[in-house]
């Protein structure tokens, strides 16, 4: 892969709320993260992430298998939009679908996902959102956390880039854990991106 530019352009994929995307955009705006938000792609026409992008001047597009006609055309449409936007790094932040083979190959070692647990525990198909935190509490874990990992063709299986832990207290409900993890996510995704952009983390050494 070509090295990341000094100031990479970020392409986001988000399905729903988009709070992690907003935290990263904010880190770009404050100057903490030397990167430029370039595009939001969402499969969900009524997502809060798309509304926020529209209100805040972030280029955005709704693309789904239905609107594109097939999974293959959707993959091509994703690739076209990302290339038009000049994206260098792709950020999956609550994107509920798999990324297609064309985008995976064009952006090899350049696609990151955030997962609200310490992978490889509590990952894979069906392990998303509240299901993750329910399982963590049901198993009486004493800690959970955040994983940023490279994306491959499966759910939550690519090489781990960085992890941060949060405590799970005996009286915690899944909502308590979710809230604690989300606070950590908002800090940790940007911190990890800062380390990637500075060259401290070399994605090509992981993938
Ligand atoms: C986050 O918990 C993230 O770890 C998971 O999906 C959630 C997205 O939340 N992949 P938001 O859309 O960023 O608010």
PDB file of C-alpha atoms and ligand atoms in Angstrom:
ATOM      1  CA  UNK A   1       0.000   0.000   0.000  1.00  0.00           C
ATOM      2  CA  UNK A   2       1.117   3.555  -0.603  1.00  0.00           C
ATOM      3  CA  UNK A   3       2.092   5.277   2.650  1.00  0.00           C
ATOM      4  CA  UNK A   4      -0.555   7.423   4.309  1.00  0.00           C
ATOM      5  CA  UNK A   5      -0.206  11.107   3.427  1.00  0.00           C
ATOM      6  CA  UNK A   6       0.786  13.486   6.222  1.00  0.00           C
ATOM      7  CA  UNK A   7      -2.810  14.635   6.465  1.00  0.00           C
ATOM      8  CA  UNK A   8      -5.073  11.765   5.428  1.00  0.00           C
ATOM      9  CA  UNK A   9      -8.613  12.227   4.231  1.00  0.00           C
ATOM     10  CA  UNK A  10     -11.125  10.164   6.182  1.00  0.00           C
ATOM     11  CA  UNK A  11     -14.055   8.248   4.723  1.00  0.00           C
ATOM     12  CA  UNK A  12     -16.629   7.227   7.351  1.00  0.00           C
ATOM     13  CA  UNK A  13     -19.153   4.398   7.216  1.00  0.00           C
ATOM     14  CA  UNK A  14     -21.907   4.708   9.842  1.00  0.00           C
ATOM     15  CA  UNK A  15     -25.335   3.064  10.120  1.00  0.00           C
ATOM     16  CA  UNK A  16     -26.995   4.834  13.032  1.00  0.00           C
ATOM     17  CA  UNK A  17     -26.045   7.431  15.648  1.00  0.00           C
ATOM     18  CA  UNK A  18     -22.556   8.466  14.594  1.00  0.00           C
ATOM     19  CA  UNK A  19     -21.217   9.659  17.934  1.00  0.00           C
ATOM     20  CA  UNK A  20     -17.771   8.160  17.262  1.00  0.00           C
ATOM     21  CA  UNK A  21     -17.661   9.849  13.868  1.00  0.00           C
ATOM     22  CA  UNK A  22     -18.570  13.166  15.510  1.00  0.00           C
ATOM     23  CA  UNK A  23     -15.815  12.725  18.106  1.00  0.00           C
ATOM     24  CA  UNK A  24     -13.268  12.125  15.337  1.00  0.00           C
ATOM     25  CA  UNK A  25     -14.496  15.091  13.274  1.00  0.00           C
ATOM     26  CA  UNK A  26     -14.180  17.199  16.393  1.00  0.00           C
ATOM     27  CA  UNK A  27     -10.581  16.014  16.938  1.00  0.00           C
ATOM     28  CA  UNK A  28      -9.835  17.094  13.352  1.00  0.00           C
ATOM     29  CA  UNK A  29     -11.427  20.493  13.974  1.00  0.00           C
ATOM     30  CA  UNK A  30      -9.474  21.179  17.159  1.00  0.00           C
ATOM     31  CA  UNK A  31      -6.261  20.232  15.373  1.00  0.00           C
ATOM     32  CA  UNK A  32      -5.540  17.317  17.730  1.00  0.00           C
ATOM     33  CA  UNK A  33      -5.843  14.930  14.778  1.00  0.00           C
ATOM     34  CA  UNK A  34      -4.088  15.944  11.543  1.00  0.00           C
ATOM     35  CA  UNK A  35      -6.712  14.578   9.169  1.00  0.00           C
ATOM     36  CA  UNK A  36      -9.639  15.859   7.120  1.00  0.00           C
ATOM     37  CA  UNK A  37     -13.125  14.336   7.177  1.00  0.00           C
ATOM     38  CA  UNK A  38     -13.940  13.742   3.494  1.00  0.00           C
ATOM     39  CA  UNK A  39     -17.128  11.703   3.262  1.00  0.00           C
ATOM     40  CA  UNK A  40     -19.805   9.847   5.199  1.00  0.00           C
ATOM     41  CA  UNK A  41     -21.424   6.789   3.638  1.00  0.00           C
ATOM     42  CA  UNK A  42     -24.488   5.332   5.345  1.00  0.00           C
ATOM     43  CA  UNK A  43     -26.711   2.411   4.440  1.00  0.00           C
ATOM     44  CA  UNK A  44     -29.488   3.918   6.562  1.00  0.00           C
ATOM     45  CA  UNK A  45     -31.349   6.808   4.966  1.00  0.00           C
ATOM     46  CA  UNK A  46     -32.801   7.959   8.281  1.00  0.00           C
ATOM     47  CA  UNK A  47     -29.620   7.666  10.352  1.00  0.00           C
ATOM     48  CA  UNK A  48     -28.737  10.426  12.786  1.00  0.00           C
ATOM     49  CA  UNK A  49     -25.246  10.324  11.263  1.00  0.00           C
ATOM     50  CA  UNK A  50     -26.555  11.411   7.836  1.00  0.00           C
ATOM     51  CA  UNK A  51     -28.655  14.212   9.337  1.00  0.00           C
ATOM     52  CA  UNK A  52     -25.658  15.446  11.298  1.00  0.00           C
ATOM     53  CA  UNK A  53     -23.457  15.372   8.195  1.00  0.00           C
ATOM     54  CA  UNK A  54     -26.074  17.358   6.260  1.00  0.00           C
ATOM     55  CA  UNK A  55     -26.273  19.975   9.012  1.00  0.00           C
ATOM     56  CA  UNK A  56     -22.511  20.205   9.449  1.00  0.00           C
ATOM     57  CA  UNK A  57     -21.262  20.363   5.892  1.00  0.00           C
ATOM     58  CA  UNK A  58     -19.719  16.893   5.735  1.00  0.00           C
ATOM     59  CA  UNK A  59     -20.212  15.394   2.240  1.00  0.00           C
ATOM     60  CA  UNK A  60     -22.462  12.375   2.633  1.00  0.00           C
ATOM     61  CA  UNK A  61     -24.276   9.752   0.631  1.00  0.00           C
ATOM     62  CA  UNK A  62     -26.843   7.054   1.291  1.00  0.00           C
ATOM     63  CA  UNK A  63     -25.956   3.794  -0.439  1.00  0.00           C
ATOM     64  CA  UNK A  64     -27.616   0.436   0.117  1.00  0.00           C
ATOM     65  CA  UNK A  65     -27.919  -2.867  -1.760  1.00  0.00           C
ATOM     66  CA  UNK A  66     -31.442  -1.770  -2.719  1.00  0.00           C
ATOM     67  CA  UNK A  67     -30.401   1.623  -4.078  1.00  0.00           C
ATOM     68  CA  UNK A  68     -27.433   0.111  -5.949  1.00  0.00           C
ATOM     69  CA  UNK A  69     -29.245  -2.977  -7.257  1.00  0.00           C
ATOM     70  CA  UNK A  70     -26.880  -5.641  -5.921  1.00  0.00           C
ATOM     71  CA  UNK A  71     -24.095  -6.202  -3.416  1.00  0.00           C
ATOM     72  CA  UNK A  72     -21.575  -6.067  -6.255  1.00  0.00           C
ATOM     73  CA  UNK A  73     -22.852  -2.729  -7.552  1.00  0.00           C
ATOM     74  CA  UNK A  74     -22.925  -1.405  -4.009  1.00  0.00           C
ATOM     75  CA  UNK A  75     -19.271  -2.358  -3.548  1.00  0.00           C
ATOM     76  CA  UNK A  76     -18.400  -0.529  -6.794  1.00  0.00           C
ATOM     77  CA  UNK A  77     -20.478   2.510  -5.748  1.00  0.00           C
ATOM     78  CA  UNK A  78     -18.644   2.624  -2.404  1.00  0.00           C
ATOM     79  CA  UNK A  79     -15.311   2.479  -4.195  1.00  0.00           C
ATOM     80  CA  UNK A  80     -16.302   5.223  -6.660  1.00  0.00           C
ATOM     81  CA  UNK A  81     -17.479   7.553  -3.890  1.00  0.00           C
ATOM     82  CA  UNK A  82     -14.401   6.947  -1.744  1.00  0.00           C
ATOM     83  CA  UNK A  83     -12.072   7.592  -4.662  1.00  0.00           C
ATOM     84  CA  UNK A  84     -13.990  10.711  -5.769  1.00  0.00           C
ATOM     85  CA  UNK A  85     -13.670  12.019  -2.210  1.00  0.00           C
ATOM     86  CA  UNK A  86      -9.944  11.251  -2.181  1.00  0.00           C
ATOM     87  CA  UNK A  87     -10.257   9.096   0.938  1.00  0.00           C
ATOM     88  CA  UNK A  88      -6.998   7.661   2.279  1.00  0.00           C
ATOM     89  CA  UNK A  89      -8.270   5.975   5.419  1.00  0.00           C
ATOM     90  CA  UNK A  90     -11.666   4.409   6.045  1.00  0.00           C
ATOM     91  CA  UNK A  91     -13.311   4.524   9.443  1.00  0.00           C
ATOM     92  CA  UNK A  92     -16.114   2.101  10.285  1.00  0.00           C
ATOM     93  CA  UNK A  93     -17.875   3.556  13.307  1.00  0.00           C
ATOM     94  CA  UNK A  94     -21.028   1.592  13.950  1.00  0.00           C
ATOM     95  CA  UNK A  95     -21.431   0.282  10.400  1.00  0.00           C
ATOM     96  CA  UNK A  96     -23.674  -2.775  10.458  1.00  0.00           C
ATOM     97  CA  UNK A  97     -22.689  -4.377   7.132  1.00  0.00           C
ATOM     98  CA  UNK A  98     -19.645  -6.079   5.706  1.00  0.00           C
ATOM     99  CA  UNK A  99     -17.347  -4.187   3.356  1.00  0.00           C
ATOM    100  CA  UNK A 100     -17.202  -5.597  -0.181  1.00  0.00           C
ATOM    101  CA  UNK A 101     -14.145  -7.159  -1.854  1.00  0.00           C
ATOM    102  CA  UNK A 102     -13.383  -4.232  -4.193  1.00  0.00           C
ATOM    103  CA  UNK A 103     -13.145  -1.724  -1.351  1.00  0.00           C
ATOM    104  CA  UNK A 104     -11.241  -4.219   0.816  1.00  0.00           C
ATOM    105  CA  UNK A 105      -8.681  -4.723  -1.915  1.00  0.00           C
ATOM    106  CA  UNK A 106      -8.347  -1.037  -2.897  1.00  0.00           C
ATOM    107  CA  UNK A 107      -7.981  -0.024   0.768  1.00  0.00           C
ATOM    108  CA  UNK A 108      -5.968  -2.966   2.064  1.00  0.00           C
ATOM    109  CA  UNK A 109      -4.725  -2.208   5.633  1.00  0.00           C
ATOM    110  CA  UNK A 110      -6.501   1.141   5.446  1.00  0.00           C
ATOM    111  CA  UNK A 111      -9.907   0.242   6.914  1.00  0.00           C
ATOM    112  CA  UNK A 112     -10.432   0.515  10.665  1.00  0.00           C
ATOM    113  CA  UNK A 113     -13.358  -0.559  12.808  1.00  0.00           C
ATOM    114  CA  UNK A 114     -14.151   0.175  16.431  1.00  0.00           C
ATOM    115  CA  UNK A 115     -15.703  -2.569  18.555  1.00  0.00           C
ATOM    116  CA  UNK A 116     -17.072  -2.010  22.083  1.00  0.00           C
ATOM    117  CA  UNK A 117     -15.281  -4.926  23.786  1.00  0.00           C
ATOM    118  CA  UNK A 118     -11.878  -6.541  24.091  1.00  0.00           C
ATOM    119  CA  UNK A 119     -11.674  -8.672  20.941  1.00  0.00           C
ATOM    120  CA  UNK A 120     -11.319 -11.551  20.294  1.00  0.00           C
ATOM    121  CA  UNK A 121     -13.845 -11.878  23.114  1.00  0.00           C
ATOM    122  CA  UNK A 122     -17.393 -10.729  22.413  1.00  0.00           C
ATOM    123  CA  UNK A 123     -17.057 -10.285  18.667  1.00  0.00           C
ATOM    124  CA  UNK A 124     -18.505 -11.785  15.504  1.00  0.00           C
ATOM    125  CA  UNK A 125     -21.901 -11.847  13.850  1.00  0.00           C
ATOM    126  CA  UNK A 126     -24.678 -10.840  16.234  1.00  0.00           C
ATOM    127  CA  UNK A 127     -22.222  -9.360  18.757  1.00  0.00           C
ATOM    128  CA  UNK A 128     -23.023  -5.697  18.359  1.00  0.00           C
ATOM    129  CA  UNK A 129     -24.471  -2.886  20.444  1.00  0.00           C
ATOM    130  CA  UNK A 130     -26.227  -3.973  23.599  1.00  0.00           C
ATOM    131  CA  UNK A 131     -25.667  -7.689  22.934  1.00  0.00           C
ATOM    132  CA  UNK A 132     -21.981  -7.170  23.652  1.00  0.00           C
ATOM    133  CA  UNK A 133     -22.485  -5.471  27.007  1.00  0.00           C
ATOM    134  CA  UNK A 134     -25.189  -7.956  28.065  1.00  0.00           C
ATOM    135  CA  UNK A 135     -22.788 -10.841  27.436  1.00  0.00           C
ATOM    136  CA  UNK A 136     -19.972  -9.091  29.323  1.00  0.00           C
ATOM    137  CA  UNK A 137     -22.210  -8.601  32.388  1.00  0.00           C
ATOM    138  CA  UNK A 138     -23.708 -12.115  32.144  1.00  0.00           C
ATOM    139  CA  UNK A 139     -20.181 -13.566  32.214  1.00  0.00           C
ATOM    140  CA  UNK A 140     -19.247 -11.454  35.247  1.00  0.00           C
ATOM    141  CA  UNK A 141     -16.213  -9.971  33.528  1.00  0.00           C
ATOM    142  CA  UNK A 142     -14.199  -7.575  35.656  1.00  0.00           C
ATOM    143  CA  UNK A 143     -13.186  -5.511  32.644  1.00  0.00           C
ATOM    144  CA  UNK A 144     -14.316  -4.675  29.157  1.00  0.00           C
ATOM    145  CA  UNK A 145     -13.054  -2.059  26.758  1.00  0.00           C
ATOM    146  CA  UNK A 146     -12.558  -0.862  23.235  1.00  0.00           C
ATOM    147  CA  UNK A 147     -10.814  -2.463  20.274  1.00  0.00           C
ATOM    148  CA  UNK A 148      -9.703  -0.699  17.111  1.00  0.00           C
ATOM    149  CA  UNK A 149      -8.858  -3.252  14.441  1.00  0.00           C
ATOM    150  CA  UNK A 150      -8.158  -3.567  10.761  1.00  0.00           C
ATOM    151  CA  UNK A 151     -11.106  -4.808   8.730  1.00  0.00           C
ATOM    152  CA  UNK A 152     -11.148  -7.965   6.652  1.00  0.00           C
ATOM    153  CA  UNK A 153     -14.061  -9.718   4.986  1.00  0.00           C
ATOM    154  CA  UNK A 154     -15.551 -11.007   8.251  1.00  0.00           C
ATOM    155  CA  UNK A 155     -17.030  -9.402  11.348  1.00  0.00           C
ATOM    156  CA  UNK A 156     -14.513  -8.312  14.005  1.00  0.00           C
ATOM    157  CA  UNK A 157     -11.675 -10.638  12.956  1.00  0.00           C
ATOM    158  CA  UNK A 158      -8.978  -8.391  11.434  1.00  0.00           C
ATOM    159  CA  UNK A 159      -5.649  -7.666  13.159  1.00  0.00           C
ATOM    160  CA  UNK A 160      -5.959  -5.648  16.366  1.00  0.00           C
ATOM    161  CA  UNK A 161      -4.466  -2.158  16.143  1.00  0.00           C
ATOM    162  CA  UNK A 162      -5.022  -0.984  19.729  1.00  0.00           C
ATOM    163  CA  UNK A 163      -7.148  -1.698  22.806  1.00  0.00           C
ATOM    164  CA  UNK A 164      -8.155   0.197  25.929  1.00  0.00           C
ATOM    165  CA  UNK A 165      -9.790  -1.326  28.986  1.00  0.00           C
ATOM    166  CA  UNK A 166     -12.554  -0.061  31.261  1.00  0.00           C
ATOM    167  CA  UNK A 167     -13.549  -1.621  34.583  1.00  0.00           C
ATOM    168  CA  UNK A 168     -16.793  -3.569  34.966  1.00  0.00           C
ATOM    169  CA  UNK A 169     -18.088  -3.227  38.512  1.00  0.00           C
ATOM    170  CA  UNK A 170     -20.059  -6.003  40.249  1.00  0.00           C
ATOM    171  CA  UNK A 171     -23.276  -3.956  40.338  1.00  0.00           C
ATOM    172  CA  UNK A 172     -23.026  -2.752  36.724  1.00  0.00           C
ATOM    173  CA  UNK A 173     -25.937  -3.211  34.351  1.00  0.00           C
ATOM    174  CA  UNK A 174     -25.293  -3.574  30.616  1.00  0.00           C
ATOM    175  CA  UNK A 175     -26.304   0.092  30.284  1.00  0.00           C
ATOM    176  CA  UNK A 176     -23.653   1.113  32.809  1.00  0.00           C
ATOM    177  CA  UNK A 177     -20.981  -0.777  30.891  1.00  0.00           C
ATOM    178  CA  UNK A 178     -22.207   0.624  27.568  1.00  0.00           C
ATOM    179  CA  UNK A 179     -21.970   4.181  28.894  1.00  0.00           C
ATOM    180  CA  UNK A 180     -18.462   3.662  30.298  1.00  0.00           C
ATOM    181  CA  UNK A 181     -17.242   2.031  27.098  1.00  0.00           C
ATOM    182  CA  UNK A 182     -18.722   4.780  24.914  1.00  0.00           C
ATOM    183  CA  UNK A 183     -16.884   7.506  26.843  1.00  0.00           C
ATOM    184  CA  UNK A 184     -13.662   5.574  26.289  1.00  0.00           C
ATOM    185  CA  UNK A 185     -14.462   4.996  22.586  1.00  0.00           C
ATOM    186  CA  UNK A 186     -14.863   8.706  21.927  1.00  0.00           C
ATOM    187  CA  UNK A 187     -11.375   9.377  23.273  1.00  0.00           C
ATOM    188  CA  UNK A 188      -9.633   6.233  22.150  1.00  0.00           C
ATOM    189  CA  UNK A 189     -10.538   6.147  18.455  1.00  0.00           C
ATOM    190  CA  UNK A 190      -9.072   9.624  17.924  1.00  0.00           C
ATOM    191  CA  UNK A 191      -6.025   8.812  20.074  1.00  0.00           C
ATOM    192  CA  UNK A 192      -5.381   5.729  17.979  1.00  0.00           C
ATOM    193  CA  UNK A 193      -5.787   7.686  14.751  1.00  0.00           C
ATOM    194  CA  UNK A 194      -3.291  10.267  16.045  1.00  0.00           C
ATOM    195  CA  UNK A 195      -0.784   7.444  16.603  1.00  0.00           C
ATOM    196  CA  UNK A 196      -1.445   6.090  13.097  1.00  0.00           C
ATOM    197  CA  UNK A 197      -1.082   9.469  11.401  1.00  0.00           C
ATOM    198  CA  UNK A 198       2.111  10.250  13.327  1.00  0.00           C
ATOM    199  CA  UNK A 199       3.606   6.946  12.155  1.00  0.00           C
ATOM    200  CA  UNK A 200       3.846   5.515  15.672  1.00  0.00           C
ATOM    201  CA  UNK A 201       1.494   2.727  14.574  1.00  0.00           C
ATOM    202  CA  UNK A 202       2.302   1.223  11.172  1.00  0.00           C
ATOM    203  CA  UNK A 203      -0.843  -0.383   9.771  1.00  0.00           C
ATOM    204  CA  UNK A 204       1.167  -2.241   7.132  1.00  0.00           C
ATOM    205  CA  UNK A 205       3.138  -4.000   9.849  1.00  0.00           C
ATOM    206  CA  UNK A 206      -0.132  -5.423  11.250  1.00  0.00           C
ATOM    207  CA  UNK A 207      -2.085  -6.499   8.191  1.00  0.00           C
TER     208      UNK A 207
HETATM  209  C1  LIG B   1     -20.007   1.892  19.002  1.00  0.00           C
HETATM  210  O1  LIG B   1     -20.223   1.354  20.272  1.00  0.00           O
HETATM  211  C2  LIG B   1     -19.010   1.082  18.235  1.00  0.00           C
HETATM  212  O2  LIG B   1     -18.084   0.436  19.040  1.00  0.00           O
HETATM  213  C3  LIG B   1     -19.858   0.047  17.549  1.00  0.00           C
HETATM  214  O3  LIG B   1     -21.038   0.709  17.228  1.00  0.00           O
HETATM  215  C4  LIG B   1     -21.267   1.785  18.141  1.00  0.00           C
HETATM  216  C5  LIG B   1     -21.498   2.993  17.322  1.00  0.00           C
HETATM  217  O4  LIG B   1     -21.914   4.084  18.086  1.00  0.00           O
HETATM  218  N1  LIG B   1     -19.174  -0.526  16.423  1.00  0.00           N
HETATM  219  P1  LIG B   1     -21.985   5.508  17.406  1.00  0.00           P
HETATM  220  O5  LIG B   1     -22.831   5.344  16.132  1.00  0.00           O
HETATM  221  O6  LIG B   1     -20.587   5.910  17.074  1.00  0.00           O
HETATM  222  O7  LIG B   1     -22.629   6.409  18.374  1.00  0.00           O
END
